[in-house]
Coordinates of C-alpha atoms and ligand atoms in Angstrom, one line a residue:
X794 CA -6.8 -45.7 9.7
X795 CA -9.9 -45.0 7.5
X796 CA -10.5 -41.8 5.6
X797 CA -12.1 -39.8 8.0
X798 CA -8.5 -39.2 9.5
X799 CA -7.8 -36.8 6.6
X800 CA -9.2 -33.4 7.0
X801 CA -12.2 -33.7 4.2
X802 CA -16.1 -33.6 4.8
X803 CA -17.9 -36.5 6.4
X804 CA -19.8 -36.6 2.5
X805 CA -16.6 -37.6 1.5
X806 CA -15.8 -40.5 3.9
X807 CA -19.3 -42.0 3.5
X808 CA -19.2 -41.7 -0.4
X809 CA -15.6 -43.4 0.2
X810 CA -17.5 -45.3 2.2
X811 CA -20.3 -46.8 -0.2
X812 CA -17.7 -47.3 -2.9
X813 CA -16.5 -50.2 -0.2
X814 CA -13.3 -48.1 0.8
X815 CA -12.5 -48.3 3.9
X816 CA -9.0 -47.4 4.6
X817 CA -6.4 -45.6 2.2
X818 CA -4.5 -47.5 -0.2
X819 CA -0.6 -46.7 0.2
X820 CA 0.1 -44.8 -2.6
X821 CA -3.6 -42.6 -1.5
X822 CA -2.0 -42.1 2.3
X823 CA 1.0 -40.9 0.8
X824 CA -0.9 -38.0 -1.6
X825 CA -4.2 -37.0 -0.1
X826 CA -2.8 -34.8 2.8
X827 CA -0.4 -32.8 1.1
X828 CA -3.1 -32.7 -2.6
X829 CA -5.1 -31.1 0.2
X830 CA -2.5 -28.5 1.1
X831 CA -2.6 -28.4 -2.5
X832 CA 0.8 -29.8 -2.6
X833 CA 2.4 -30.4 -6.5
X834 CA 3.5 -33.9 -6.2
X835 CA 5.2 -36.4 -8.6
X836 CA 4.0 -39.8 -8.4
X837 CA 5.4 -42.8 -9.3
X838 CA 1.9 -45.3 -8.7
X839 CA 0.7 -47.2 -11.7
X840 CA -2.6 -48.7 -12.3
X841 CA -3.8 -50.5 -9.6
X842 CA -2.6 -48.3 -6.8
X843 CA -5.7 -46.9 -6.2
X844 CA -4.0 -43.6 -7.9
X845 CA -7.0 -42.0 -9.4
X846 CA -8.6 -41.6 -6.3
X847 CA -5.7 -40.8 -4.4
X848 CA -6.2 -37.2 -6.7
X849 CA -10.1 -37.9 -7.0
X850 CA -10.6 -37.1 -3.7
X851 CA -8.5 -34.0 -2.7
X852 CA -9.4 -32.6 -6.0
X853 CA -13.4 -33.5 -4.7
X854 CA -12.5 -31.8 -1.2
X855 CA -11.2 -28.4 -2.5
X856 CA -13.6 -28.2 -5.4
X857 CA -16.4 -25.2 -4.9
X858 CA -19.7 -27.4 -6.5
X859 CA -21.4 -23.4 -5.8
X860 CA -18.9 -22.3 -8.3
X861 CA -19.7 -23.0 -11.9
X862 CA -16.4 -22.9 -13.4
X863 CA -14.0 -25.5 -14.5
X864 CA -11.0 -26.0 -11.3
X865 CA -9.6 -29.2 -11.4
X866 CA -8.1 -30.8 -15.1
X867 CA -7.5 -34.2 -15.5
X868 CA -5.4 -35.1 -18.8
X869 CA -5.3 -38.7 -19.5
X870 CA -3.4 -40.3 -22.5
X871 CA -5.8 -42.7 -24.1
X872 CA -9.3 -42.0 -24.6
X873 CA -10.3 -45.5 -22.5
X874 CA -8.2 -43.7 -18.8
X875 CA -10.0 -40.8 -19.8
X876 CA -13.2 -42.0 -19.3
X877 CA -12.6 -44.1 -17.0
X878 CA -11.4 -41.4 -14.4
X879 CA -14.3 -39.5 -15.6
X880 CA -16.9 -42.9 -14.4
X881 CA -15.1 -43.2 -11.2
X882 CA -15.8 -38.7 -10.8
X883 CA -19.2 -38.9 -11.7
X884 CA -19.7 -41.9 -9.2
X885 CA -19.3 -39.3 -6.7
X886 CA -22.1 -37.3 -8.1
X887 CA -24.6 -39.0 -6.1
X888 CA -23.0 -36.9 -3.1
X889 CA -22.3 -34.1 -4.7
X890 CA -25.8 -32.9 -6.5
X891 CA -24.3 -29.4 -7.5
X892 CA -20.5 -31.4 -9.1
X893 CA -21.1 -31.1 -13.0
X894 CA -17.8 -33.1 -14.7
X895 CA -17.2 -33.5 -17.9
X896 CA -15.5 -36.5 -20.6
X897 CA -13.8 -34.2 -23.5
X898 CA -12.6 -36.4 -25.2
X899 CA -12.2 -38.3 -29.1
X900 CA -14.1 -40.8 -27.8
X901 CA -16.8 -38.3 -28.8
X902 CA -17.9 -35.4 -31.3
X903 CA -16.5 -31.9 -30.0
X904 CA -20.2 -30.8 -30.5
X905 CA -21.2 -32.5 -27.9
X906 CA -18.7 -31.2 -25.7
X907 CA -20.0 -27.9 -26.1
X908 CA -23.0 -28.3 -25.2
X909 CA -21.9 -27.4 -21.8
X910 CA -20.7 -24.1 -21.9
X911 CA -24.3 -21.9 -20.7
X912 CA -22.7 -24.3 -17.3
X913 CA -18.8 -24.8 -17.0
X914 CA -18.1 -28.3 -15.8
X915 CA -16.2 -28.1 -12.3
X916 CA -13.9 -30.7 -13.3
X917 CA -12.9 -32.2 -16.7
X918 CA -11.2 -35.3 -17.5
X919 CA -10.0 -35.4 -21.3
X920 CA -7.4 -36.7 -24.0
X921 CA -4.7 -33.4 -24.7
X922 CA -6.2 -32.8 -28.0
X923 CA -9.4 -32.6 -27.8
X924 CA -8.8 -30.5 -24.1
X925 CA -6.8 -28.1 -26.3
X926 CA -9.0 -27.3 -29.1
X927 CA -12.0 -26.5 -26.2
X928 CA -10.0 -25.0 -23.7
X929 CA -7.1 -22.9 -25.4
X930 CA -7.4 -22.5 -29.0
X931 CA -11.2 -21.9 -28.7
X932 CA -10.9 -20.2 -25.3
X933 CA -15.1 -20.4 -24.3
X934 CA -14.6 -21.6 -20.8
X935 CA -13.4 -19.1 -17.9
X936 CA -10.4 -20.5 -16.9
X937 CA -9.4 -18.4 -13.6
X938 CA -10.7 -20.5 -11.1
X939 CA -7.8 -23.7 -12.4
X940 CA -6.4 -25.1 -9.4
X941 CA -5.3 -28.2 -10.1
X942 CA -3.9 -30.0 -13.1
X943 CA -3.5 -33.4 -13.2
X944 CA -1.1 -35.2 -15.8
X945 CA -2.2 -39.0 -15.1
X946 CA 0.0 -41.7 -16.4
X947 CA 3.0 -38.4 -17.5
X948 CA 5.7 -40.6 -19.3
X949 CA 2.8 -42.0 -21.3
X950 CA 1.8 -38.7 -22.3
X951 CA 5.5 -37.4 -23.2
X952 CA 6.6 -41.0 -25.1
X953 CA 3.2 -40.5 -27.7
X954 CA 4.1 -37.4 -28.6
X955 CA 1.6 -35.4 -26.6
X956 CA 4.4 -32.9 -24.9
X957 CA 3.6 -30.2 -26.4
X958 CA -0.6 -29.8 -26.4
X959 CA 0.5 -30.6 -22.4
X960 CA 2.8 -27.2 -22.6
X961 CA -0.2 -25.5 -24.5
X962 CA -2.0 -26.5 -21.8
X963 CA -0.6 -26.0 -18.9
X964 CA 0.7 -22.2 -20.1
X965 CA -3.1 -21.2 -20.7
X966 CA -4.7 -22.8 -17.5
X967 CA -1.3 -22.0 -15.1
X968 CA -2.8 -23.6 -12.3
X969 CA -1.2 -23.6 -9.6
X970 CA -1.4 -27.1 -8.4
X971 CA 0.3 -29.7 -11.1
X972 CA -0.2 -33.9 -9.6
X973 CA 2.3 -35.7 -12.1
X974 CA 1.8 -39.3 -11.9
X975 CA 4.1 -42.1 -13.6
X976 CA 4.3 -45.7 -13.3
X977 CA 8.6 -44.3 -13.6
X978 CA 10.3 -42.1 -11.8
X979 CA 13.4 -40.7 -14.2
X980 CA 15.9 -38.5 -12.8
X981 CA 15.9 -35.1 -12.7
X982 CA 12.2 -35.0 -14.7
X983 CA 11.1 -32.3 -11.9
X984 CA 13.8 -30.6 -13.1
X985 CA 12.6 -31.5 -16.8
X986 CA 9.2 -30.2 -15.7
X987 CA 10.2 -27.0 -13.9
X988 CA 11.7 -25.9 -17.7
X989 CA 9.0 -27.5 -19.6
X990 CA 6.2 -25.7 -17.9
X991 CA 6.9 -22.1 -16.4
X992 CA 3.0 -22.1 -15.7
X993 CA 3.0 -24.2 -13.4
X994 CA 3.9 -23.9 -10.4
X995 CA 6.7 -27.1 -9.6
X996 CA 8.5 -25.3 -6.9
X997 CA 8.7 -27.6 -4.0
X998 CA 7.4 -31.0 -5.5
X999 CA 7.5 -33.4 -3.6
X1000 CA 8.3 -37.0 -5.0
X1001 CA 6.5 -40.0 -3.8
X1002 CA 7.3 -43.2 -4.6
X1003 CA 6.2 -46.5 -3.1
X1004 CA 8.7 -46.9 -0.9
X1005 CA 7.5 -50.6 0.3
X1006 CA 11.4 -51.4 0.6
X1007 CA 12.8 -52.1 3.8
X1008 CA 17.0 -52.7 4.0
X1009 CA 18.4 -54.9 5.9
X1010 CA 22.3 -55.5 6.7
X1011 CA 23.3 -59.5 7.6
X1012 CA 25.7 -60.1 9.2
X1013 CA 26.4 -64.0 8.2
X1014 CA 29.4 -64.4 10.3
X1015 CA 31.6 -66.9 8.9
X1016 CA 29.8 -69.3 7.1
X1017 CA 30.2 -67.8 4.2
X1018 CA 28.2 -66.9 1.0
X1019 CA 26.7 -70.2 0.0
X1020 CA 26.2 -71.3 2.9
X1021 CA 24.2 -68.1 4.5
X1022 CA 21.7 -68.0 1.0
X1023 CA 21.1 -71.7 1.9
X1024 CA 20.6 -70.7 5.7
X1025 CA 18.4 -67.9 4.6
X1026 CA 16.3 -69.4 1.5
X1027 CA 16.1 -71.9 4.3
X1028 CA 14.2 -69.5 7.1
X1029 CA 12.6 -66.8 5.1
X1030 CA 10.8 -68.8 2.2
X1031 CA 10.6 -65.7 0.0
X1032 CA 8.5 -66.1 -3.1
X1033 CA 10.5 -64.9 -5.0
X1034 CA 14.3 -63.9 -4.4
X1035 CA 17.5 -62.1 -6.5
X1036 CA 20.2 -63.5 -4.8
X1037 CA 23.0 -60.2 -6.9
X1038 CA 26.5 -61.5 -7.0
X1039 CA 29.6 -58.9 -8.1
X1040 CA 31.5 -61.6 -9.2
X1041 CA 31.2 -64.6 -11.9
X1042 CA 33.4 -66.5 -10.5
X1043 CA 31.9 -66.0 -6.9
X1044 CA 28.8 -67.7 -8.2
X1045 CA 29.8 -71.1 -9.1
X1046 CA 30.2 -71.9 -5.2
X1047 CA 27.5 -70.6 -4.5
X1048 CA 25.7 -72.8 -7.1
X1049 CA 27.3 -76.4 -6.4
X1050 CA 25.9 -75.4 -2.5
X1051 CA 22.7 -74.9 -4.0
X1052 CA 22.5 -77.7 -5.8
X1053 CA 24.0 -80.2 -3.4
X1054 CA 21.3 -78.9 -0.8
X1055 CA 18.2 -79.3 -3.3
X1056 CA 17.7 -75.6 -3.0
X1057 CA 15.6 -74.7 -6.7
X1058 CA 17.2 -72.1 -8.6
X1059 CA 17.3 -70.5 -12.2
X1060 CA 20.6 -68.9 -13.1
X1061 CA 21.0 -65.9 -14.6
X1062 CA 24.1 -64.7 -15.9
X1063 CA 25.6 -62.5 -18.8
X1064 CA 28.3 -65.3 -19.6
X1065 CA 24.5 -67.1 -20.8
X1066 CA 24.2 -67.8 -25.1
X1067 CA 21.5 -65.1 -25.6
X1068 CA 19.2 -68.4 -25.8
X1069 CA 20.3 -69.1 -22.6
X1070 CA 19.6 -66.3 -21.3
X1071 CA 15.9 -66.1 -22.7
X1072 CA 15.5 -69.5 -21.8
X1073 CA 16.3 -68.0 -18.4
X1074 CA 14.2 -65.4 -18.3
X1075 CA 11.2 -67.3 -18.9
X1076 CA 11.7 -69.6 -16.3
X1077 CA 12.0 -66.4 -13.9
X1078 CA 8.6 -65.1 -15.1
X1079 CA 6.9 -68.5 -15.0
X1080 CA 6.3 -67.9 -11.6
X1081 CA 7.8 -71.6 -10.7
X1082 CA 10.9 -70.6 -9.0
X1083 CA 11.7 -69.2 -5.6
X1084 CA 15.7 -68.3 -6.0
X1085 CA 17.9 -66.5 -9.2
X1086 CA 21.9 -66.9 -8.7
X1087 CA 22.5 -63.4 -11.0
X1088 CA 25.2 -60.9 -11.8
X1089 CA 24.2 -57.8 -11.9
X1090 CA 22.8 -57.6 -15.1
X1091 CA 19.4 -58.2 -13.8
X1092 CA 19.8 -55.3 -11.5
X1093 CA 18.8 -53.1 -15.1
X1094 CA 16.5 -52.7 -17.4
X1095 CA 14.6 -56.7 -17.4
X1096 CA 11.0 -56.1 -15.6
X1097 CA 10.2 -58.9 -13.1
X1098 CA 7.3 -58.7 -11.3
X1099 CA 6.4 -60.0 -8.1
X1100 CA 10.3 -60.0 -6.3
X1101 CA 9.5 -60.1 -3.1
X1102 CA 13.2 -60.2 -1.7
X1103 CA 17.1 -59.0 -3.1
X1104 CA 20.3 -60.5 -1.8
X1105 CA 23.5 -59.0 -2.0
X1106 CA 25.7 -61.4 -1.8
X1107 CA 28.0 -59.0 -1.5
X1108 CA 28.1 -55.1 -1.2
X1109 CA 28.6 -53.4 -4.7
X1110 CA 31.0 -51.4 -4.7
X1111 CA 29.1 -48.5 -6.0
X1112 CA 25.9 -47.3 -3.9
X1113 CA 23.6 -47.0 -7.4
X1114 CA 24.6 -51.2 -8.1
X1115 CA 22.7 -51.7 -4.8
X1116 CA 20.0 -49.3 -5.2
X1117 CA 20.0 -51.3 -8.7
X1118 CA 19.5 -54.1 -7.5
X1119 CA 17.1 -53.5 -4.2
X1120 CA 14.5 -51.7 -6.9
X1121 CA 14.3 -55.1 -8.2
X1122 CA 11.9 -55.5 -4.8
X1123 CA 8.9 -53.9 -4.3
X1124 CA 7.8 -52.9 -7.5
X1125 CA 3.9 -51.2 -7.7
X1126 CA 4.0 -50.4 -3.9
X1127 CA 4.5 -53.8 -2.7
X1128 CA 6.7 -54.8 0.1
X1129 CA 9.6 -55.7 -0.8
X1130 CA 13.1 -56.7 1.0
X1131 CA 16.5 -56.2 0.2
X1132 CA 19.0 -58.0 2.3
X1133 CA 22.7 -57.5 1.7
X1134 CA 25.4 -59.9 3.3
X1135 CA 28.6 -58.5 5.3
X1136 CA 31.1 -60.0 7.3
X1137 CA 33.5 -59.7 9.2
X1138 CA 36.0 -59.1 6.2
X1139 CA 33.5 -56.9 4.4
X1140 CA 32.1 -55.1 7.7
X1141 CA 33.6 -51.8 5.6
X1142 CA 31.1 -52.0 2.7
X1143 CA 28.4 -52.1 5.3
X1144 CA 29.4 -49.3 6.6
X1145 CA 29.2 -47.6 3.5
X1146 CA 26.5 -48.4 2.4
X1147 CA 25.2 -47.0 6.1
X1148 CA 27.1 -43.4 5.4
X1149 CA 25.0 -43.1 1.7
X1150 CA 21.9 -42.6 4.7
X1151 CA 19.9 -45.8 3.2
X1152 CA 17.5 -46.7 6.2
X1153 CA 18.9 -50.0 7.2
X1154 CA 18.0 -52.1 9.9
X1155 CA 20.0 -55.5 10.8
X1156 CA 20.0 -59.1 11.6
X1157 CA 22.4 -61.9 11.7
X1158 CA 22.2 -65.5 10.5
X1159 CA 22.5 -68.0 14.1
X1160 CA 22.6 -71.2 13.0
X1161 CA 20.3 -71.6 10.3
X1162 CA 17.7 -69.1 11.7
X1163 CA 17.7 -64.9 11.2
X1164 CA 17.5 -63.6 13.8
X1165 CA 17.1 -59.3 14.5
X1166 CA 20.1 -57.8 16.0
X1167 CA 20.3 -53.9 16.5
X1168 CA 24.0 -54.4 18.0
X1169 CA 25.2 -56.2 15.8
X1170 CA 27.6 -53.8 13.3
X1171 CA 28.3 -51.6 16.0
X1172 CA 30.0 -55.2 17.2
X1173 CA 31.9 -55.6 14.5
X1174 CA 35.5 -54.4 14.9
X1175 CA 36.4 -52.0 13.0
X1176 CA 38.9 -51.6 10.7
X1177 CA 39.2 -54.4 8.6
X1178 CA 42.3 -55.1 7.0
X1179 CA 42.6 -53.0 3.7
X1180 CA 43.5 -54.5 0.5
X1181 CA 46.3 -52.2 -1.2
X1182 CA 45.4 -49.5 -3.6
X1183 CA 46.6 -49.7 -7.4
X1184 CA 50.2 -47.3 -7.5
X1185 CA 48.5 -45.2 -10.1
X1186 CA 45.5 -44.6 -7.8
X1187 CA 48.1 -44.0 -4.4
X1188 CA 50.0 -41.8 -6.9
X1189 CA 46.5 -39.1 -7.7
X1190 CA 46.2 -39.3 -4.1
X1191 CA 50.0 -37.8 -3.0
X1192 CA 48.8 -35.4 -5.9
X1193 CA 45.2 -34.2 -4.6
X1194 CA 47.0 -34.1 -0.8
X1195 CA 50.1 -31.6 -2.6
X1196 CA 47.6 -29.6 -4.9
X1197 CA 45.4 -28.9 -1.6
X1198 CA 48.1 -28.5 0.9
X1199 CA 48.0 -24.7 2.2
X1200 CA 51.2 -23.3 4.2
X1201 CA 49.2 -21.7 6.5
X1202 CA 45.7 -24.2 7.7
X1203 CA 42.5 -22.3 6.2
X1204 CA 39.0 -23.3 6.8
X1205 CA 37.6 -26.1 4.9
X1206 CA 41.2 -26.7 4.2
X1207 CA 40.9 -30.2 5.9
X1208 CA 37.2 -30.7 4.0
X1209 CA 38.7 -29.6 0.7
X1210 CA 41.5 -32.0 0.8
X1211 CA 39.2 -34.7 1.9
X1212 CA 37.0 -34.3 -1.0
X1213 CA 39.7 -34.2 -3.2
X1214 CA 41.1 -37.3 -2.3
X1215 CA 37.2 -39.4 -2.5
X1216 CA 37.1 -37.8 -6.0
X1217 CA 40.2 -39.8 -7.0
X1218 CA 39.0 -42.9 -5.2
X1219 CA 35.6 -42.3 -7.1
X1220 CA 37.1 -42.1 -10.0
X1221 CA 39.0 -46.1 -9.5
X1222 CA 36.3 -47.1 -8.5
X1223 CA 34.2 -46.3 -11.4
X1224 CA 36.8 -47.1 -13.3
X1225 CA 37.1 -51.2 -11.6
X1226 CA 33.3 -51.4 -12.3
X1227 CA 33.1 -50.2 -15.6
X1228 CA 35.8 -52.8 -15.9
X1229 CA 33.7 -55.5 -14.5
X1230 CA 30.7 -54.3 -16.8
X1231 CA 32.7 -54.5 -19.9
X1232 CA 33.9 -57.9 -19.1
X1233 CA 31.0 -59.7 -18.5
X1234 CA 29.1 -57.7 -21.2
X1235 CA 32.1 -59.1 -23.3
X1236 CA 31.7 -62.4 -22.5
X1237 CA 28.0 -62.8 -23.3
X1238 CA 29.3 -61.2 -26.6
X1239 CA 32.0 -63.2 -26.8
X1240 CA 28.6 -66.4 -26.1
X1241 CA 26.7 -64.8 -28.3
X1242 CA 29.1 -64.7 -31.6
X1243 CA 29.7 -68.7 -31.0
X1244 CA 26.7 -69.1 -31.1
X1245 CA 26.2 -67.5 -34.8
X1246 CA 28.8 -69.4 -35.9
X1247 CA 27.0 -72.8 -34.5
Ligands
AMP1522 P1 -6.7 -47.1 -10.1 O1 -5.1 -47.4 -9.5 O2 -7.1 -46.0 -9.7 O3 -6.4 -47.7 -11.7 O4 -7.2 -48.2 -8.9 C1 -7.9 -49.4 -9.2 C2 -8.5 -49.7 -8.0 O5 -8.7 -50.0 -7.1 C3 -10.2 -49.3 -8.9 O6 -10.5 -50.3 -9.3 C4 -11.0 -48.6 -7.2 O7 -11.5 -48.5 -7.7 C5 -10.4 -49.2 -6.2 N1 -9.9 -48.2 -5.7 C6 -9.1 -46.9 -5.6 N2 -9.0 -46.7 -4.1 C7 -9.0 -47.7 -3.3 C8 -9.3 -48.3 -1.8 N3 -8.7 -47.3 -0.6 N4 -9.7 -48.7 -1.3 C9 -10.1 -50.1 -2.1 N5 -9.8 -50.1 -3.4 C10 -10.0 -48.8 -3.9

C-alpha cells in the first residue's frame, strides 16, 4: 500500500517518495487515517517504528500554510529528540515553501526563539520548559488556531517530572486533538489523562498498539507437552521462543526430553539462585539460544528483545497470565506468535481463553507437523472431566446461590446467580494463582538466602 491511499495531497506523497518512503510503516498505517480526521490517540510506539512521521504527516496535511499562526505543537522530553523531530519536519519545507517550523528548546538561547514573533510559525517543536516559557508565560503568540498537541515519549515526559509543564501547556493551548506517544501503555492512562488534562479532548481516544501478535490454539493430541514442544521446535524453528509452564514440576520432564533430543535451551525459573537467574538472562540475551523453558516469572518485567514465539505449555488459569506471556512476543511492533497447547483433558481451558475474546486460530500437531485446522476445537468433545472443587468453594457457591435465590422469577435473576457464582470461582482461582506465585517466589528467596550463607 502506498501513501497515496490516504487522503493527503500529491505534494505530501511526493515529499515522502523523495525521502525514499515507499509505504507506510505499520504504526503509520494505524495512526494516519484517524489523525487526519482529527481524532485523539494514545499510541504505543517506540523510536524506530516510524512514529515521528505518523504525526508529522497528518499535521502537515491539516496545516493551513497560508495562515501564519501556530497550528500544531510537538512536545519532546529531550532536546535531542526535539531537534530530530524538527529536522524531520523541516525536510518537508522544500515542498511547502510557506511552511514555518520552529525549534524551541533549551538547546538555543530564548532570544533566538523570539525572533519569529512578527511572523509566527505554524508548527512548533520543543522541550516542555521552553514551550511553557514562550507560549504560556510570555503569551506572545496567538494560539486560537492550535489544533494538535503531540506528546512524544509521554512516559519519559512524566517520568522526568515535566507533568506540570505539559499540563499548563495543554490548558493554555486547548488543542482539540491530542496525539500521545509512549513506548509502553499502562492501563487506565486515558482515564488519567482525561483527569489531568481537562483542556484536551480525550473523548473517544483510540488506543493504538502494535498488534503484530497472532494467537494460535494448538491441539497437541496425545503426545504430551514435552514431545509437543520438541515437535514444535523442529517444525517451527523459531528465532527465540519462550515456553511457559504454570507448574515447576511439569518442567522437569520437558527439560529431560529436550536434552535427550539434543534441543538447546535455557532454563529459567524462580527456583534458580539469583546468580543463576542473572546468568540465564545473559544467555537468553546473547541471542545464541532459540528456546527458553521458563516459569511465569519471566512473563513480567524482564525486557527481552527479539522474542518471536511464545508457547504456553498449559493454559494458565487466569487470563492475565496468558496476556503477560503472549505480550513477550511482538514487542516494538514486530510480528510475533503466541501458541497455547491443549489436549482433550484441557480443552475447557482453551475454550475459556477463547471466551475472553482473544482472536485465536487453530492448529494441530500431527506427525511432528504443525498443521492449520480451523475445525480442530469443534471436533473436540465438550465437557472434559471436571476436577472436584475445594470444599470451601462449594460451600461459598451454595451461599451465593441461596442469596440470589428469589421466590418469584425476576428478569436477570439467572444472570445474577451466575454472576455471584462466577465471582466466588474467580476468587478461588485467584487464590490458587497467588499461592503458586508465593510458592515460586518463596523458593527463589530460600535459594537466595542459602546462597548468601555459602
Ligand atoms: P522514528 O520511529 O520516528 O524514530 O523513525 C525511524 C526512522 O524511520 C527514521 O529514520 C525515518 O526516516 C524512517 N521512516 C519513517 N517512516 C518511514 C517509512 N514509511 N518508510 C521508510 N522509512 C521511514
